[in-house]
Coordinates of C-alpha atoms in Angstrom, one line a residue:
M1 CA 85.9 125.1 53.2
S2 CA 84.0 127.5 55.4
L3 CA 80.9 126.8 57.5
Y4 CA 78.0 129.2 57.3
V5 CA 74.8 129.5 59.1
M6 CA 72.2 131.2 56.9
K7 CA 69.0 132.6 58.5
F8 CA 65.9 133.5 56.4
G9 CA 62.9 135.2 57.9
G10 CA 59.2 134.9 57.1
S11 CA 59.1 137.3 54.2
S12 CA 62.0 135.5 52.5
V13 CA 60.1 132.2 52.5
G14 CA 56.6 133.7 52.3
D15 CA 55.4 131.6 49.3
T16 CA 56.7 128.7 47.1
E17 CA 58.4 131.0 44.6
R18 CA 60.4 132.7 47.4
M19 CA 61.1 129.3 48.9
K20 CA 62.6 128.2 45.5
R21 CA 64.7 131.4 45.4
V22 CA 66.0 130.6 48.9
A23 CA 66.8 127.0 48.0
K24 CA 68.7 128.3 44.9
R25 CA 70.7 130.7 47.1
V26 CA 71.6 128.0 49.6
V27 CA 72.7 125.6 46.8
E28 CA 74.8 128.3 45.3
K29 CA 76.6 128.8 48.6
Q30 CA 77.3 125.0 48.9
S31 CA 78.4 124.9 45.3
E32 CA 81.1 127.5 46.1
G33 CA 82.6 124.9 48.4
H34 CA 81.0 125.8 51.7
Q35 CA 79.1 123.8 54.3
C36 CA 75.6 125.3 55.0
V37 CA 73.2 125.2 57.9
V38 CA 70.0 127.1 57.2
V39 CA 67.6 128.5 59.9
V40 CA 64.2 129.5 58.8
S41 CA 61.1 131.2 60.2
A42 CA 57.4 130.4 59.5
M43 CA 56.1 131.4 56.1
G44 CA 54.7 134.9 55.8
D45 CA 51.8 135.4 58.1
T46 CA 51.4 131.7 59.2
T47 CA 52.0 132.4 62.9
D48 CA 49.4 135.2 63.0
E49 CA 46.9 133.0 61.2
L50 CA 47.5 130.2 63.7
I51 CA 47.0 132.5 66.6
D52 CA 43.8 133.9 65.1
Q53 CA 42.4 130.3 64.8
A54 CA 43.4 129.6 68.4
K55 CA 41.5 132.6 69.6
L56 CA 38.3 131.4 68.0
L57 CA 38.6 128.3 70.2
N58 CA 40.0 129.7 73.4
E59 CA 40.5 133.4 74.1
Q60 CA 42.8 132.7 77.0
L61 CA 45.5 131.0 74.8
P62 CA 47.0 128.5 77.2
A63 CA 50.8 129.1 77.1
R64 CA 51.9 125.5 76.7
E65 CA 49.5 124.7 73.9
L66 CA 50.2 128.0 72.2
D67 CA 53.9 127.1 71.9
M68 CA 53.0 123.7 70.6
L69 CA 50.8 125.4 68.0
M70 CA 53.2 128.2 66.9
T71 CA 56.2 125.9 66.3
T72 CA 54.3 124.1 63.6
G73 CA 54.8 127.1 61.3
E74 CA 58.6 126.7 61.3
Q75 CA 58.2 122.9 60.8
I76 CA 56.3 123.5 57.6
S77 CA 59.0 125.8 56.4
I78 CA 61.9 123.4 57.0
A79 CA 60.2 120.5 55.3
L80 CA 59.3 122.5 52.2
L81 CA 62.7 124.1 52.0
S82 CA 64.4 120.8 52.3
M83 CA 62.2 119.4 49.5
A84 CA 63.1 122.4 47.3
I85 CA 66.8 121.9 47.9
Q86 CA 66.5 118.2 47.0
Q87 CA 64.7 119.1 43.8
L88 CA 67.8 121.0 42.8
G89 CA 69.9 117.8 43.2
H90 CA 71.5 118.5 46.6
E91 CA 71.1 116.4 49.8
A92 CA 69.2 118.2 52.6
V93 CA 67.8 117.2 55.9
S94 CA 65.4 119.2 58.2
F95 CA 65.5 119.3 62.0
T96 CA 63.1 120.9 64.5
G97 CA 64.7 123.0 67.2
W98 CA 64.8 120.1 69.6
Q99 CA 66.2 117.7 67.0
A100 CA 69.0 120.1 66.4
G101 CA 69.8 120.0 70.1
F102 CA 68.2 123.2 71.6
R103 CA 67.5 122.9 75.3
T104 CA 65.6 125.8 77.0
E105 CA 64.0 127.0 80.1
S106 CA 60.4 126.1 80.7
D107 CA 59.1 129.7 80.3
F108 CA 56.6 129.3 77.5
G109 CA 56.5 132.1 75.0
R110 CA 59.9 133.5 75.9
A111 CA 62.2 130.6 76.9
R112 CA 65.9 131.2 77.0
I113 CA 68.4 128.7 75.6
T114 CA 70.2 126.8 78.3
D115 CA 72.2 124.4 76.2
I116 CA 72.8 123.2 72.6
Q117 CA 73.8 119.7 71.7
P118 CA 74.2 119.9 67.9
Q119 CA 75.6 116.4 67.2
R120 CA 72.9 115.6 64.7
V121 CA 73.7 118.8 62.8
L122 CA 77.4 118.0 62.8
D123 CA 76.8 114.4 61.7
A124 CA 74.6 115.6 58.8
L125 CA 77.3 118.2 57.7
S126 CA 79.9 115.5 57.7
S127 CA 77.8 113.6 55.2
N128 CA 77.9 116.7 52.9
K129 CA 74.2 117.5 53.6
I130 CA 72.6 120.9 53.8
V131 CA 71.0 121.1 57.2
V132 CA 67.7 123.1 57.6
V133 CA 66.8 124.0 61.2
A134 CA 63.5 125.4 62.5
G135 CA 64.1 128.7 64.3
F136 CA 62.3 130.1 67.3
Q137 CA 62.0 126.8 69.2
G138 CA 63.5 124.3 71.6
M139 CA 62.6 121.8 74.3
S140 CA 62.6 122.2 78.0
A141 CA 64.2 119.7 80.5
E142 CA 60.6 118.5 81.1
G143 CA 60.3 117.5 77.5
D144 CA 57.9 120.4 76.5
I145 CA 58.2 122.2 73.3
T146 CA 59.0 125.9 73.9
T147 CA 59.3 129.1 71.8
L148 CA 62.1 131.7 72.2
G149 CA 59.9 134.8 71.9
R150 CA 60.3 137.8 69.6
G151 CA 63.4 137.5 67.4
G152 CA 63.7 133.9 68.2
S153 CA 64.9 132.8 64.8
D154 CA 67.8 135.3 64.8
T155 CA 68.7 133.9 68.3
T156 CA 68.5 130.4 67.0
A157 CA 70.8 131.1 64.1
V158 CA 73.5 132.9 66.1
A159 CA 73.4 130.4 69.0
L160 CA 73.7 127.5 66.6
A161 CA 76.6 129.2 64.8
A162 CA 78.4 129.6 68.1
A163 CA 77.7 125.9 69.0
I164 CA 79.1 124.5 65.7
Q165 CA 81.9 127.1 65.5
A166 CA 80.7 128.5 62.2
D167 CA 82.8 131.0 60.4
A168 CA 80.0 133.4 60.1
C169 CA 76.2 133.8 60.5
E170 CA 74.4 135.4 57.7
I171 CA 71.0 137.0 58.4
Y172 CA 69.0 137.4 55.2
T173 CA 66.1 139.8 55.3
D174 CA 64.2 142.4 53.2
V175 CA 67.0 145.0 53.4
D176 CA 70.5 144.6 52.1
G177 CA 72.3 145.6 55.3
I178 CA 72.2 147.7 58.4
Y179 CA 71.2 151.3 57.5
S180 CA 71.8 154.5 59.4
T181 CA 68.0 154.6 60.0
D182 CA 64.9 152.9 58.8
P183 CA 65.1 153.1 54.9
R184 CA 61.4 153.1 54.7
I185 CA 61.4 156.5 56.3
V186 CA 64.6 158.0 54.9
K187 CA 65.1 156.8 51.3
V188 CA 68.7 158.2 51.3
A189 CA 69.7 156.3 54.5
R190 CA 73.4 155.3 54.5
K191 CA 74.2 151.6 54.4
L192 CA 77.0 150.7 56.8
K193 CA 79.8 148.5 55.6
E194 CA 80.4 147.4 59.2
I195 CA 79.2 148.2 62.7
S196 CA 80.4 147.2 66.2
Y197 CA 78.6 144.7 68.4
D198 CA 78.1 147.5 71.0
E199 CA 76.6 149.9 68.5
M200 CA 74.3 147.3 67.0
L201 CA 73.2 146.1 70.4
E202 CA 72.2 149.7 71.3
L203 CA 70.4 150.1 68.0
A204 CA 68.6 146.8 68.4
N205 CA 67.6 147.6 72.0
L206 CA 66.3 151.0 70.9
G207 CA 64.0 149.8 68.3
A208 CA 66.0 149.0 65.1
A209 CA 64.1 145.8 64.0
V210 CA 66.7 144.3 61.6
L211 CA 68.4 142.3 64.4
H212 CA 67.1 141.2 67.8
P213 CA 69.1 142.2 70.9
R214 CA 69.4 138.7 72.2
A215 CA 71.0 137.6 68.9
V216 CA 73.5 140.4 69.0
E217 CA 74.3 139.5 72.6
Y218 CA 75.0 135.9 71.6
A219 CA 77.2 137.1 68.7
K220 CA 79.2 139.5 70.9
H221 CA 79.7 136.9 73.7
N222 CA 80.8 134.2 71.3
R223 CA 82.6 136.4 68.8
V224 CA 80.4 135.2 65.9
P225 CA 80.7 137.5 62.9
L226 CA 77.2 138.6 61.7
I227 CA 76.5 139.5 58.1
V228 CA 73.2 141.2 57.4
R229 CA 72.2 141.0 53.7
S230 CA 69.2 140.8 51.4
S231 CA 67.5 137.6 50.3
F232 CA 66.3 139.5 47.2
N233 CA 69.7 140.4 45.7
H234 CA 73.4 139.6 46.0
N235 CA 74.5 143.1 47.2
E236 CA 77.3 143.2 49.8
G237 CA 75.8 143.4 53.3
T238 CA 76.9 144.8 56.6
V239 CA 79.3 143.0 58.9
V240 CA 78.7 143.2 62.7
K241 CA 81.9 142.6 64.6
E242 CA 83.9 143.5 67.6
D243 CA 85.8 146.5 66.3
A244 CA 84.3 148.4 63.3
V245 CA 86.0 151.1 61.4
M246 CA 84.2 154.4 61.9
E247 CA 83.7 156.4 58.7
Q248 CA 85.5 159.7 58.4
G249 CA 83.4 162.6 59.7
V250 CA 80.6 160.3 60.9
V251 CA 80.0 160.6 64.7
V252 CA 76.5 159.1 64.8
S253 CA 76.2 155.7 63.2
G254 CA 72.5 155.2 63.4
I255 CA 69.1 156.6 64.4
A256 CA 66.5 154.3 65.9
Y257 CA 63.0 154.7 67.1
D258 CA 60.6 152.7 69.2
K259 CA 56.8 153.3 69.2
N260 CA 56.1 150.7 71.9
V261 CA 56.5 153.3 74.7
A262 CA 54.3 154.5 77.5
R263 CA 55.2 156.9 80.3
I264 CA 53.9 156.3 83.8
S265 CA 54.2 158.9 86.5
I266 CA 53.8 158.3 90.3
L267 CA 52.9 161.5 92.1
G268 CA 53.2 162.4 95.8
V269 CA 55.4 159.5 97.0
A270 CA 57.1 159.8 100.4
D271 CA 60.8 160.7 99.8
I272 CA 62.2 158.0 102.1
P273 CA 64.9 155.3 101.6
G274 CA 63.6 152.1 100.0
V275 CA 60.6 153.5 98.1
L276 CA 62.1 153.2 94.6
A277 CA 63.5 149.8 95.5
K278 CA 60.0 148.6 96.4
V279 CA 58.3 150.1 93.4
F280 CA 60.8 148.8 90.8
G281 CA 61.4 145.5 92.6
T282 CA 57.7 144.8 92.4
L283 CA 57.6 145.7 88.7
A284 CA 60.6 143.4 88.1
A285 CA 58.9 140.5 89.9
A286 CA 55.9 141.0 87.6
K287 CA 58.4 140.7 84.6
I288 CA 57.8 144.3 83.5
D289 CA 60.9 145.9 82.1
V290 CA 61.4 149.6 83.0
D291 CA 63.5 151.8 80.7
I292 CA 64.0 155.5 81.5
I293 CA 63.5 156.8 85.1
V294 CA 63.3 160.4 86.0
Q295 CA 62.7 161.8 89.5
S296 CA 61.6 165.4 90.0
G297 CA 62.3 167.7 93.0
V298 CA 61.1 167.0 96.5
E299 CA 58.4 169.2 98.1
A300 CA 57.1 168.8 101.6
G301 CA 58.7 165.4 101.8
K302 CA 56.9 164.2 98.7
A303 CA 58.4 163.4 95.4
D304 CA 57.2 162.7 91.8
F305 CA 58.9 160.3 89.4
S306 CA 58.2 159.0 86.0
F307 CA 59.4 156.0 84.0
T308 CA 58.8 154.3 80.7
V309 CA 57.6 150.8 80.0
A310 CA 56.6 149.0 76.8
L311 CA 53.2 150.2 75.7
T312 CA 52.1 146.5 75.7
D313 CA 53.0 146.4 79.5
R314 CA 51.2 149.6 80.5
E315 CA 48.0 148.0 81.8
A316 CA 50.0 145.4 83.7
A317 CA 52.3 148.1 85.2
L318 CA 49.3 150.2 86.4
K319 CA 47.7 147.1 88.0
T320 CA 50.9 146.2 89.7
L321 CA 51.3 149.7 91.1
E322 CA 47.7 149.7 92.4
G323 CA 48.6 146.5 94.2
I324 CA 51.3 148.2 96.4
R325 CA 49.4 151.4 97.1
E326 CA 48.7 150.5 100.8
E327 CA 52.4 149.7 101.3
I328 CA 53.7 152.6 99.3
P329 CA 51.1 155.4 99.5
Y330 CA 51.0 157.9 96.7
R331 CA 48.6 160.7 95.6
E332 CA 48.0 159.3 92.1
V333 CA 49.4 157.5 89.1
T334 CA 49.1 158.8 85.6
S335 CA 50.0 157.3 82.2
E336 CA 50.6 158.7 78.8
E337 CA 50.5 157.0 75.3
N338 CA 51.1 158.2 71.8
L339 CA 54.8 158.5 72.5
V340 CA 58.0 157.4 70.7
K341 CA 61.5 157.1 71.8
V342 CA 64.0 158.4 69.3
S343 CA 67.7 157.6 69.8
I344 CA 71.0 158.4 68.2
V345 CA 73.9 155.9 68.5
G346 CA 77.6 156.1 67.6
A347 CA 80.9 155.0 69.1
G348 CA 82.3 158.4 68.0
M349 CA 80.1 160.2 70.4
V350 CA 82.5 159.5 73.3
S351 CA 85.1 161.9 72.0
H352 CA 82.8 164.5 70.4
P353 CA 81.1 166.9 72.8
G354 CA 77.9 168.7 71.8
V355 CA 76.3 165.7 70.1
A356 CA 73.3 165.7 72.5
A357 CA 72.9 169.4 72.3
Q358 CA 72.7 169.2 68.5
M359 CA 69.9 166.6 68.9
F360 CA 68.0 168.8 71.3
S361 CA 68.4 171.7 68.8
V362 CA 67.0 169.7 65.9
L363 CA 64.0 168.6 68.0
A364 CA 63.4 172.3 69.0
E365 CA 63.5 173.3 65.3
Q366 CA 60.9 170.7 64.6
G367 CA 58.7 172.2 67.3
V368 CA 58.9 169.0 69.4
S369 CA 59.0 169.0 73.2
I370 CA 61.3 166.5 75.0
K371 CA 59.5 164.6 77.7
M372 CA 62.4 162.4 79.0
V373 CA 66.1 161.9 78.2
S374 CA 68.4 159.0 78.7
T375 CA 72.1 158.8 77.8
S376 CA 75.1 156.5 77.7
E377 CA 78.6 156.7 76.3
I378 CA 77.4 155.9 72.8
K379 CA 73.7 156.9 72.7
V380 CA 71.2 159.6 73.5
S381 CA 67.5 158.8 73.7
C382 CA 64.6 161.3 73.8
V383 CA 60.9 160.4 74.5
I384 CA 58.7 162.7 72.4
E385 CA 55.1 162.8 71.1
A386 CA 54.7 160.5 68.1
G387 CA 53.0 162.9 65.8
K388 CA 56.1 164.2 63.9
L389 CA 58.2 161.1 64.0
H390 CA 59.1 161.0 60.3
E391 CA 60.0 164.6 60.2
V392 CA 62.2 164.2 63.3
I393 CA 64.0 161.2 61.9
Q394 CA 64.7 162.9 58.6
A395 CA 65.9 166.1 60.2
L396 CA 68.3 164.2 62.6
H397 CA 69.6 162.1 59.7
T398 CA 70.5 165.2 57.8
A399 CA 71.9 167.1 60.8
Y400 CA 74.4 164.3 61.5
N401 CA 75.6 164.1 57.9
L402 CA 74.1 160.6 57.2
D403 CA 72.3 161.4 54.0
T404 CA 73.7 159.8 50.8
E405 CA 72.9 160.2 47.1
E406 CA 71.9 156.5 46.7
Q407 CA 68.5 155.1 47.3
A408 CA 68.2 152.4 50.0
F409 CA 67.1 149.0 48.9
V410 CA 64.0 147.5 50.5
G411 CA 62.9 144.2 49.0
G412 CA 59.7 143.1 50.7
P413 CA 57.6 143.2 53.9
K414 CA 59.5 143.4 57.2
D415 CA 60.3 140.0 58.8
R416 CA 58.7 139.5 62.2
R417 CA 61.0 137.0 63.6

């Protein structure tokens, strides 16, 4: 008997008919002789609707009360799914995140898991029950309900799988595996049979939305095999594991993109020790993540440098920089939007020179200028203008021999968490 954690996102449980389909899928798994723990997100657009209602009452959206509100979406899902499973003649019990033993930091909206005490889950499994757990939530040491932020349900599923020593964690979504790029853009994208934790972590960090980086980190740290598959069919999925076999002749495994990008440039800063430490230390204290950093040449003791942040953090970053202008004088700060970061990822890049040059050539052929570049052993990222994104992705996909003759499967709207 194997123990599986099965995670279903919002699109998979978006209405009662889809809820029934998920219930049947879970019951089938148990009937095959397996123990099942199911982690679910809120139904469809429930969370967005709750936030819209809250804004009509208070535009400030108090963080503690917002977490209290948003977690109700998952509680609706777990109760309904448990009822659907029971209707099929199988025992099921639902647990909120805190009932399942999730303890978190007190950082509302993006709390990190500090501990999991899954005894109630284990007790229910020992009674041959299917356990249904609310994703995206936990409880702080002070007894406050918290949410785990973007991708929280993926993180819940993987962390719980590690805590109960599950044999695998299956992530059910609207696509039937990990593809070489977004199958909504490239219909002939290649479905990968397996991919390494490191490659998947790079793709997730670079914008591939099928798995959240925190979930992949948990899986890698705890050696939890991840299987990404569709909730709309029974196709074989993609296995994410420590050492994946690289397909013959395929150097680049995947192409990702991120539209949530803004470039900020600080011009005319004194070229003295400690300047960059002060600037980026201040941004870090404001909880603003910085990605690519590029410094230009020094002239007359002054330097210019640019960096990227999430587009959603642009205003906060500009305000933070204005706050240190007296301490770190500069001529001006500029920012640029309408950008996208396009990245290629592949473990095979380590031993194949010229991969980056090929990417630059493809971008040049598309008439696209490169604004910033970042590299590691297994990835190359370029910040470009967003206007020709689809053409660039398709051209890169063809250039790295990733096209297939089969049409990619996409079964529904993209899950949000």
